Short mmCIF file of C-alpha atoms and ligand atoms in Angstrom, two decimals:
data_model
loop_
_atom_site.label_atom_id
_atom_site.label_comp_id
_atom_site.label_asym_id
_atom_site.label_seq_id
_atom_site.Cartn_x
_atom_site.Cartn_y
_atom_site.Cartn_z
CA MET B 1 143.73 61.52 38.34
CA GLU B 2 141.73 64.34 36.73
CA LEU B 3 141.99 67.61 38.66
CA LYS B 4 139.63 70.43 37.74
CA ILE B 5 141.12 73.67 39.07
CA THR B 6 139.70 77.18 38.81
CA CYS B 7 142.45 79.79 38.85
CA ILE B 8 142.06 83.40 39.96
CA PRO B 9 145.19 85.25 38.86
CA GLY B 10 143.73 88.50 40.26
CA ASP B 11 145.65 91.77 40.43
CA GLY B 12 149.17 93.10 40.97
CA ILE B 13 151.66 90.25 41.23
CA GLY B 14 148.77 87.73 41.17
CA PRO B 15 149.11 86.69 37.50
CA GLU B 16 152.91 86.29 37.84
CA ILE B 17 152.80 84.07 40.93
CA VAL B 18 149.86 81.96 39.69
CA ALA B 19 151.76 81.30 36.43
CA GLU B 20 154.67 79.86 38.45
CA ALA B 21 152.34 77.76 40.61
CA LYS B 22 150.71 76.31 37.46
CA LYS B 23 154.17 75.49 36.09
CA THR B 24 154.92 73.61 39.30
CA LEU B 25 151.61 71.72 39.22
CA ASP B 26 152.20 70.80 35.57
CA ALA B 27 155.61 69.38 36.45
CA VAL B 28 154.06 67.22 39.20
CA ALA B 29 151.22 66.17 36.87
CA GLU B 30 153.70 65.07 34.22
CA LYS B 31 155.78 63.13 36.72
CA TYR B 32 152.83 61.27 38.28
CA GLY B 33 150.44 61.03 35.29
CA HIS B 34 147.71 63.45 36.43
CA ASP B 35 145.54 65.57 34.18
CA MET B 36 145.32 69.20 35.38
CA GLN B 37 142.51 71.19 33.81
CA TYR B 38 142.61 74.92 34.54
CA THR B 39 139.87 77.48 34.00
CA ASP B 40 140.69 81.11 34.79
CA ILE B 41 138.15 83.52 36.25
CA LEU B 42 138.36 87.22 36.98
CA MET B 43 138.07 88.59 40.49
CA GLY B 44 138.96 91.84 42.24
CA GLY B 45 140.19 94.79 40.21
CA ALA B 46 140.59 92.68 37.07
CA SER B 47 136.85 91.88 37.21
CA ILE B 48 135.89 95.50 38.03
CA ASP B 49 137.75 96.68 34.90
CA VAL B 50 135.84 94.23 32.67
CA HIS B 51 132.45 93.73 34.37
CA GLY B 52 132.13 96.69 36.76
CA VAL B 53 131.86 94.34 39.78
CA PRO B 54 134.60 92.47 41.72
CA LEU B 55 132.98 89.05 41.17
CA THR B 56 130.26 87.90 38.78
CA ASP B 57 127.75 85.10 39.39
CA GLU B 58 129.22 83.27 36.38
CA ALA B 59 132.67 83.37 37.99
CA VAL B 60 131.25 81.94 41.22
CA GLU B 61 129.56 79.13 39.27
CA THR B 62 132.82 78.30 37.47
CA ALA B 63 134.60 78.14 40.84
CA ARG B 64 131.84 75.99 42.31
CA SER B 65 132.04 73.50 39.47
CA ALA B 66 135.77 72.88 40.01
CA ASP B 67 137.43 70.55 42.54
CA ALA B 68 139.49 73.41 44.00
CA VAL B 69 140.41 77.04 43.45
CA LEU B 70 143.94 78.43 43.24
CA MET B 71 144.22 82.17 43.71
CA GLY B 72 147.00 84.75 43.40
CA SER B 73 145.89 87.91 45.15
CA ILE B 74 143.56 90.79 44.54
CA GLY B 75 143.53 94.52 45.14
CA GLY B 76 145.58 97.53 44.14
CA ASP B 77 147.29 100.47 45.77
CA THR B 78 144.61 101.55 48.20
CA THR B 79 145.59 105.23 48.06
CA THR B 80 146.00 105.71 44.29
CA SER B 81 143.93 103.04 42.54
CA PRO B 82 140.52 104.18 41.18
CA TRP B 83 139.07 100.86 42.48
CA TYR B 84 139.13 102.39 45.98
CA LYS B 85 136.94 105.33 44.96
CA LEU B 86 134.06 102.86 44.45
CA ALA B 87 131.48 101.99 47.10
CA PRO B 88 132.88 99.40 49.60
CA ASN B 89 130.71 96.58 48.16
CA LEU B 90 132.21 97.18 44.69
CA ARG B 91 135.88 97.27 45.72
CA PRO B 92 138.28 94.38 44.94
CA GLU B 93 138.22 92.85 48.46
CA ALA B 94 134.41 92.51 48.29
CA GLY B 95 135.02 89.81 45.65
CA LEU B 96 137.05 87.76 48.10
CA LEU B 97 134.46 88.01 50.87
CA ALA B 98 131.72 87.10 48.37
CA ILE B 99 133.49 84.00 47.05
CA ARG B 100 134.29 82.78 50.59
CA LYS B 101 130.64 83.13 51.49
CA ALA B 102 129.31 81.61 48.26
CA LEU B 103 131.56 78.58 48.64
CA ASN B 104 130.87 78.21 52.39
CA LEU B 105 134.55 78.28 53.27
CA PHE B 106 134.48 78.05 57.07
CA ALA B 107 137.94 76.70 57.88
CA ASN B 108 141.02 78.81 57.30
CA LEU B 109 144.44 77.14 57.41
CA ARG B 110 147.65 79.07 57.68
CA PRO B 111 150.88 77.16 58.03
CA ALA B 112 153.79 79.03 59.63
CA VAL B 113 157.07 77.30 58.91
CA LEU B 114 160.54 78.49 59.78
CA TYR B 115 162.94 77.11 57.17
CA GLU B 116 166.44 76.49 58.47
CA GLU B 117 167.86 78.50 55.57
CA LEU B 118 165.70 81.53 56.40
CA ALA B 119 166.19 81.41 60.17
CA GLY B 120 168.02 84.75 59.95
CA ALA B 121 164.71 86.47 59.05
CA CYS B 122 163.06 85.20 62.26
CA PRO B 123 162.81 88.04 64.79
CA LEU B 124 163.07 85.64 67.75
CA LYS B 125 166.25 84.94 69.74
CA THR B 126 168.63 82.44 68.12
CA GLU B 127 168.17 79.86 70.91
CA ILE B 128 164.45 79.79 69.99
CA SER B 129 164.70 80.09 66.19
CA GLU B 130 167.43 77.44 65.88
CA LYS B 131 164.91 74.78 66.93
CA GLY B 132 162.80 75.71 63.85
CA PHE B 133 159.02 75.33 63.79
CA ASP B 134 156.29 74.01 61.54
CA MET B 135 152.75 74.78 62.74
CA LEU B 136 149.38 75.29 61.17
CA ILE B 137 146.74 77.66 62.49
CA MET B 138 143.23 76.39 61.83
CA ARG B 139 140.83 79.32 62.27
CA GLU B 140 137.04 79.22 62.19
CA LEU B 141 136.12 81.77 59.52
CA THR B 142 132.36 82.27 59.39
CA GLY B 143 131.14 82.53 63.00
CA GLY B 144 131.98 84.18 66.30
CA LEU B 145 132.41 87.84 67.10
CA TYR B 146 132.82 89.03 63.50
CA PHE B 147 129.41 87.65 62.50
CA GLY B 148 127.41 88.17 65.71
CA GLU B 149 124.80 90.83 66.31
CA ARG B 150 126.22 94.29 66.94
CA ARG B 151 124.84 97.73 67.74
CA THR B 152 125.88 101.13 68.98
CA THR B 153 123.42 103.06 71.11
CA GLU B 154 123.36 106.17 73.25
CA GLU B 155 121.74 106.20 76.68
CA ASN B 156 121.56 109.40 78.72
CA GLY B 157 124.28 110.95 76.54
CA VAL B 158 126.63 107.94 76.97
CA ARG B 159 127.55 106.00 73.85
CA LYS B 160 127.55 102.24 74.16
CA ALA B 161 128.58 99.50 71.71
CA VAL B 162 127.79 95.79 71.86
CA ASP B 163 129.21 92.89 69.83
CA THR B 164 128.13 89.31 70.39
CA LEU B 165 130.20 86.13 70.18
CA THR B 166 128.01 83.17 69.29
CA TYR B 167 128.87 79.61 68.33
CA ASP B 168 126.61 76.60 68.16
CA GLU B 169 127.96 73.11 68.68
CA ASN B 170 127.64 72.19 65.00
CA GLU B 171 129.88 75.08 63.93
CA ILE B 172 132.48 74.00 66.48
CA ARG B 173 132.22 70.31 65.63
CA ARG B 174 132.79 70.75 61.87
CA ILE B 175 135.96 72.83 62.34
CA ALA B 176 137.23 70.51 65.08
CA ILE B 177 136.81 67.52 62.72
CA LYS B 178 138.83 69.38 60.05
CA GLY B 179 141.51 70.17 62.63
CA PHE B 180 141.87 66.55 63.76
CA ASP B 181 141.78 65.24 60.17
CA ILE B 182 144.59 67.58 59.22
CA ALA B 183 146.62 66.79 62.35
CA ARG B 184 146.52 63.15 61.20
CA LYS B 185 148.38 64.23 58.05
CA ARG B 186 150.97 66.07 60.18
CA LYS B 187 152.52 65.51 63.63
CA LYS B 188 149.23 64.33 65.22
CA LYS B 189 148.88 67.04 67.84
CA VAL B 190 146.03 69.55 68.25
CA THR B 191 146.27 72.56 70.55
CA SER B 192 142.77 73.92 70.98
CA VAL B 193 142.90 77.58 71.96
CA ASP B 194 140.09 79.29 73.88
CA LYS B 195 139.32 81.54 76.83
CA ALA B 196 137.37 78.93 78.79
CA ASN B 197 138.22 80.54 82.14
CA VAL B 198 135.94 83.47 81.17
CA LEU B 199 133.74 82.87 78.12
CA ASP B 200 130.74 80.53 77.79
CA SER B 201 131.39 80.22 74.06
CA SER B 202 134.88 78.93 74.92
CA ARG B 203 133.54 76.43 77.46
CA LEU B 204 131.24 75.02 74.75
CA TRP B 205 134.18 75.07 72.31
CA ARG B 206 136.30 73.04 74.73
CA ALA B 207 133.51 70.53 75.44
CA VAL B 208 132.76 69.89 71.77
CA VAL B 209 136.46 69.61 70.85
CA GLU B 210 136.82 66.97 73.57
CA GLU B 211 133.87 65.03 72.15
CA VAL B 212 135.41 65.09 68.67
CA ALA B 213 138.82 64.06 70.06
CA LYS B 214 137.32 60.71 71.18
CA ASP B 215 137.17 59.69 67.50
CA TYR B 216 140.88 60.45 67.08
CA PRO B 217 142.69 58.42 69.77
CA ASP B 218 145.91 58.65 67.72
CA VAL B 219 145.94 62.48 67.92
CA THR B 220 147.10 64.24 71.10
CA LEU B 221 144.81 67.04 72.27
CA GLU B 222 145.81 69.85 74.58
CA HIS B 223 143.89 73.00 75.57
CA MET B 224 145.55 76.38 75.90
CA LEU B 225 144.17 79.75 76.92
CA VAL B 226 144.53 82.34 74.18
CA ASP B 227 146.68 84.73 76.24
CA ASN B 228 149.10 81.92 77.05
CA CYS B 229 149.14 80.85 73.38
CA ALA B 230 150.11 84.39 72.31
CA MET B 231 153.10 84.14 74.69
CA GLN B 232 154.04 80.58 73.75
CA LEU B 233 154.17 81.51 70.04
CA VAL B 234 157.16 83.74 70.71
CA LYS B 235 158.63 81.72 73.61
CA ASP B 236 158.51 78.17 72.23
CA PRO B 237 156.85 77.95 68.77
CA ALA B 238 158.38 74.50 68.16
CA GLN B 239 155.82 72.95 70.58
CA PHE B 240 152.91 73.50 68.15
CA ASP B 241 151.52 71.35 65.35
CA VAL B 242 147.85 72.26 64.65
CA ILE B 243 146.42 75.23 66.57
CA LEU B 244 142.62 75.01 66.45
CA THR B 245 140.72 78.16 67.34
CA GLU B 246 137.72 80.42 66.80
CA ASN B 247 137.52 83.35 64.42
CA MET B 248 138.89 86.35 66.32
CA PHE B 249 141.56 84.46 68.28
CA GLY B 250 142.66 82.86 65.00
CA ASP B 251 142.79 86.20 63.22
CA ILE B 252 145.24 87.56 65.77
CA LEU B 253 147.27 84.40 66.40
CA SER B 254 147.72 83.60 62.69
CA ASP B 255 149.20 87.05 62.07
CA GLU B 256 151.49 86.63 65.05
CA ALA B 257 152.61 83.20 63.83
CA SER B 258 153.25 84.60 60.33
CA MET B 259 155.35 87.41 61.69
CA VAL B 260 157.65 85.11 63.63
CA THR B 261 158.62 83.41 60.37
CA GLY B 262 159.77 86.83 59.11
CA SER B 263 159.08 86.02 55.42
CA ILE B 264 155.75 87.14 53.97
CA GLY B 265 156.55 85.76 50.51
CA MET B 266 156.72 82.21 51.92
CA LEU B 267 153.33 81.92 53.65
CA ALA B 268 150.64 79.75 52.07
CA SER B 269 146.99 79.48 53.10
CA ALA B 270 143.80 77.58 52.43
CA SER B 271 140.10 77.98 53.14
CA LEU B 272 138.01 74.82 53.16
CA ASN B 273 134.34 73.87 53.26
CA ASP B 274 132.91 70.63 54.64
CA THR B 275 133.74 68.66 51.50
CA LYS B 276 137.22 68.31 50.01
CA PHE B 277 136.77 71.61 48.19
CA GLY B 278 139.10 74.48 49.07
CA LEU B 279 140.40 77.86 47.97
CA TYR B 280 144.19 78.10 48.15
CA GLU B 281 146.08 81.39 48.14
CA PRO B 282 149.22 83.03 49.50
CA SER B 283 148.78 84.95 52.77
CA HIS B 284 150.25 88.11 51.28
CA GLY B 285 148.50 90.73 49.15
CA SER B 286 148.90 91.81 45.53
CA ALA B 287 152.10 93.82 46.17
CA PRO B 288 151.29 96.55 43.59
CA ASP B 289 154.69 98.16 44.31
CA ILE B 290 156.53 95.29 42.58
CA ALA B 291 153.86 94.08 40.10
CA GLY B 292 154.99 93.33 36.55
CA LYS B 293 158.70 93.56 37.44
CA ASP B 294 159.47 89.85 37.85
CA LEU B 295 160.41 90.55 41.48
CA ALA B 296 157.67 88.66 43.33
CA ASN B 297 158.41 85.59 45.39
CA PRO B 298 156.15 82.83 43.98
CA ILE B 299 156.88 80.35 46.81
CA ALA B 300 153.81 81.18 48.97
CA THR B 301 151.58 80.44 45.96
CA ILE B 302 153.53 77.32 45.02
CA LEU B 303 153.18 76.06 48.61
CA SER B 304 149.45 76.89 48.45
CA ALA B 305 149.24 74.68 45.34
CA SER B 306 150.98 71.96 47.34
CA MET B 307 148.36 72.33 50.11
CA MET B 308 145.69 71.97 47.42
CA LEU B 309 147.16 68.62 46.34
CA ARG B 310 147.36 67.45 49.96
CA TYR B 311 144.01 68.62 51.35
CA SER B 312 141.64 68.66 48.36
CA PHE B 313 143.07 65.72 46.39
CA ASP B 314 144.81 63.61 49.07
CA LEU B 315 147.92 63.58 46.86
CA ASP B 316 150.34 63.68 49.79
CA LYS B 317 153.31 62.24 47.88
CA GLU B 318 152.97 64.88 45.13
CA ALA B 319 152.64 67.64 47.75
CA ASP B 320 155.78 66.38 49.50
CA VAL B 321 157.64 66.57 46.18
CA ILE B 322 156.76 70.26 45.83
CA ASP B 323 157.61 71.06 49.47
CA ASN B 324 160.94 69.28 49.16
CA ALA B 325 161.74 71.06 45.87
CA VAL B 326 161.15 74.41 47.61
CA LYS B 327 163.42 73.37 50.51
CA GLN B 328 166.10 72.23 48.05
CA VAL B 329 166.05 75.51 46.12
CA LEU B 330 166.54 77.39 49.40
CA LYS B 331 169.34 74.99 50.39
CA ASP B 332 170.97 75.61 47.01
CA GLY B 333 171.12 79.31 47.90
CA TYR B 334 168.55 80.82 45.54
CA ARG B 335 166.44 83.70 46.86
CA THR B 336 163.99 86.27 45.54
CA GLY B 337 164.61 89.86 46.67
CA ASP B 338 162.28 89.71 49.70
CA ILE B 339 164.23 86.84 51.33
CA MET B 340 167.70 87.70 49.97
CA SER B 341 170.70 87.40 52.27
CA ASP B 342 174.50 87.58 51.94
CA GLY B 343 176.13 84.83 49.93
CA CYS B 344 172.92 83.78 48.15
CA THR B 345 171.99 84.15 44.47
CA GLN B 346 169.13 86.57 43.77
CA VAL B 347 166.62 85.44 41.15
CA GLY B 348 163.31 86.76 39.79
CA CYS B 349 159.85 85.24 40.01
CA LYS B 350 160.08 83.21 36.77
CA LYS B 351 163.55 81.87 37.51
CA MET B 352 162.46 80.82 41.01
CA GLY B 353 159.58 78.89 39.40
CA ASP B 354 161.98 77.26 36.92
CA LEU B 355 164.41 76.23 39.68
CA ILE B 356 161.60 74.58 41.67
CA VAL B 357 160.33 72.79 38.54
CA GLU B 358 163.87 71.48 37.82
CA ARG B 359 163.96 69.93 41.29
CA ILE B 360 160.54 68.33 40.84
CA LYS B 361 161.56 66.63 37.62
P1 NAD K 1 151.05 93.16 50.43
O1 NAD K 1 151.14 91.85 51.11
O2 NAD K 1 150.56 93.16 49.06
O3 NAD K 1 152.51 93.85 50.44
C1 NAD K 1 153.22 94.18 51.64
C2 NAD K 1 154.74 94.24 51.30
O4 NAD K 1 155.22 92.93 51.09
C3 NAD K 1 155.04 95.03 50.01
O5 NAD K 1 156.26 95.71 50.16
C4 NAD K 1 155.19 93.94 48.96
O6 NAD K 1 156.04 94.29 47.89
C5 NAD K 1 155.76 92.78 49.78
N1 NAD K 1 155.33 91.48 49.25
C6 NAD K 1 154.10 90.91 49.39
N2 NAD K 1 154.06 89.74 48.75
C7 NAD K 1 155.28 89.55 48.21
C8 NAD K 1 155.86 88.51 47.42
N3 NAD K 1 155.19 87.42 47.06
N4 NAD K 1 157.14 88.67 47.00
C9 NAD K 1 157.84 89.76 47.37
N5 NAD K 1 157.37 90.76 48.11
C10 NAD K 1 156.09 90.66 48.52
O7 NAD K 1 150.18 94.12 51.38
P2 NAD K 1 149.60 95.58 51.09
O8 NAD K 1 150.63 96.41 50.38
O9 NAD K 1 149.10 96.02 52.40
O10 NAD K 1 148.35 95.35 50.15
C11 NAD K 1 148.36 95.51 48.74
C12 NAD K 1 147.02 95.13 48.17
O11 NAD K 1 146.78 93.73 48.42
C13 NAD K 1 145.84 95.88 48.83
O12 NAD K 1 144.92 96.20 47.83
C14 NAD K 1 145.27 94.86 49.80
O13 NAD K 1 143.91 95.08 50.06
C15 NAD K 1 145.48 93.58 49.01
N6 NAD K 1 145.48 92.35 49.81
C16 NAD K 1 144.90 91.27 49.23
C17 NAD K 1 144.90 90.06 49.88
C18 NAD K 1 144.27 88.88 49.19
O14 NAD K 1 144.13 88.89 47.98
N7 NAD K 1 143.91 87.83 49.93
C19 NAD K 1 145.50 89.93 51.14
C20 NAD K 1 146.11 91.05 51.70
C21 NAD K 1 146.10 92.27 51.02
#
C-alpha cells in the first residue's frame, strides 16, 4: 500500500521524536511491503524563523494533499523565546489552530492507557491501578462553548459575561459515527458523556447518539453525566472503552484521564475529519527544557504513528505490531528518563526508537 504522509517535525523535541516515529513506520513498511512517502513541512516556531508566520498556505496545501499528517510538537519556552513577543496570531500555537481549522479536524481522540509496567506512575490507589485501563476519549473539537457567541457587557455598573453552547444534530451525528466506528475496532463499548439533566444541548446530544447507536447493534452504549464521569475516571477507570463527549467536557476529562496514567511521554493523540484523513501527534508539548539532548521519550509519537496506521489506513495488524513492540520494550525494562524506575535500564530517545524497531523486525 502507498502511504503519503506529511510530517511536521516542529520545535523543541519535535524533530527528535518524529525521526524515531519514522524509523518505526519504515520498519513496519519493510516488514509488510508498504511504501511510505514522507514530505516535511514547517509549522510553529520553525516556520516563523523561515517565513515569518507559523504556517504558510503552501504548507497547508502539502498537508491537504497527503493521506495523513504526523506531527511532533510546536512551541518554545513561553517566557524566554522571542516567538512569544509576537502578536498572538503569529505565535507558534496559531499554526496548530490554523491547520486544525483548514483540515476540518472535528474529532479529537486521546487514548489513556495504563501499562502494567508503568503502574507505579499511576497516582491512583493500587487496588484501582492494578486492574489497568485502556480507554479513548473522543472529544468534539470544533463546536460547543468554545466556538459559540460570547460577549461581556456592563449594565448599571454591573459587568456581565455570556458564552453560548450550541450544537446542531449534524455536528453531533458525525462525531457519534466516528465514536461508534472506533469502538468497533476496540472493546465495542461507548460511554456518551453529557449533562442531560440540565442542558438542552446535552438532551439533543443524547437523542442523536441514540439514533446513531441503532446502526451499531454490536456496540454497547451507555450514558453518563459528566460529573459522575469525572468521579468514575478516578474510582474505576477500567470500566471505560470509548468516552464520547462534547468539546468542553472532553477538554477537561481528557486531561484528567491523561493524568491518571501518570506518564506524559506515553500519550498519543489524533484529530480526524469526516474522511479517513487525520493529524496524529503526541499529547505533550515541545519540551524545550530537554530539546536536542537525546532525552525525550519518543513513545507517544510512535503510538500516534500506530494510531495513524489503524484509523487513517485501516492497517490494524501493522498498528498492533507497533503497540506490541512498545509493550515488549517496557517489559524488557527499558525506560527513558521521564518514566525511569528502580531496576530498569535508562536509554535516550534514539536508543528507545532502535529498541522498538528491533522488536518490530
Ligand atoms: P511540555 O509537555 O512540553 O513539557 C512539560 C514537561 O514534560 C517538561 O518537563 C518536559 O520536559 C516533559 N516532557 C514532555 N514531553 C516529554 C517527552 N516526550 N519525553 C520526556 N519528557 C517530556 O509542556 P510545556 O512545558 O507546558 O510546553 C512547552 C511548549 O510546548 C510550549 O510552547 C507549549 O505551548 C507547547 N505545547 C505544544 C503542544 C502541541 O504542539 N500540540 C501541546 C502542548 C504544549
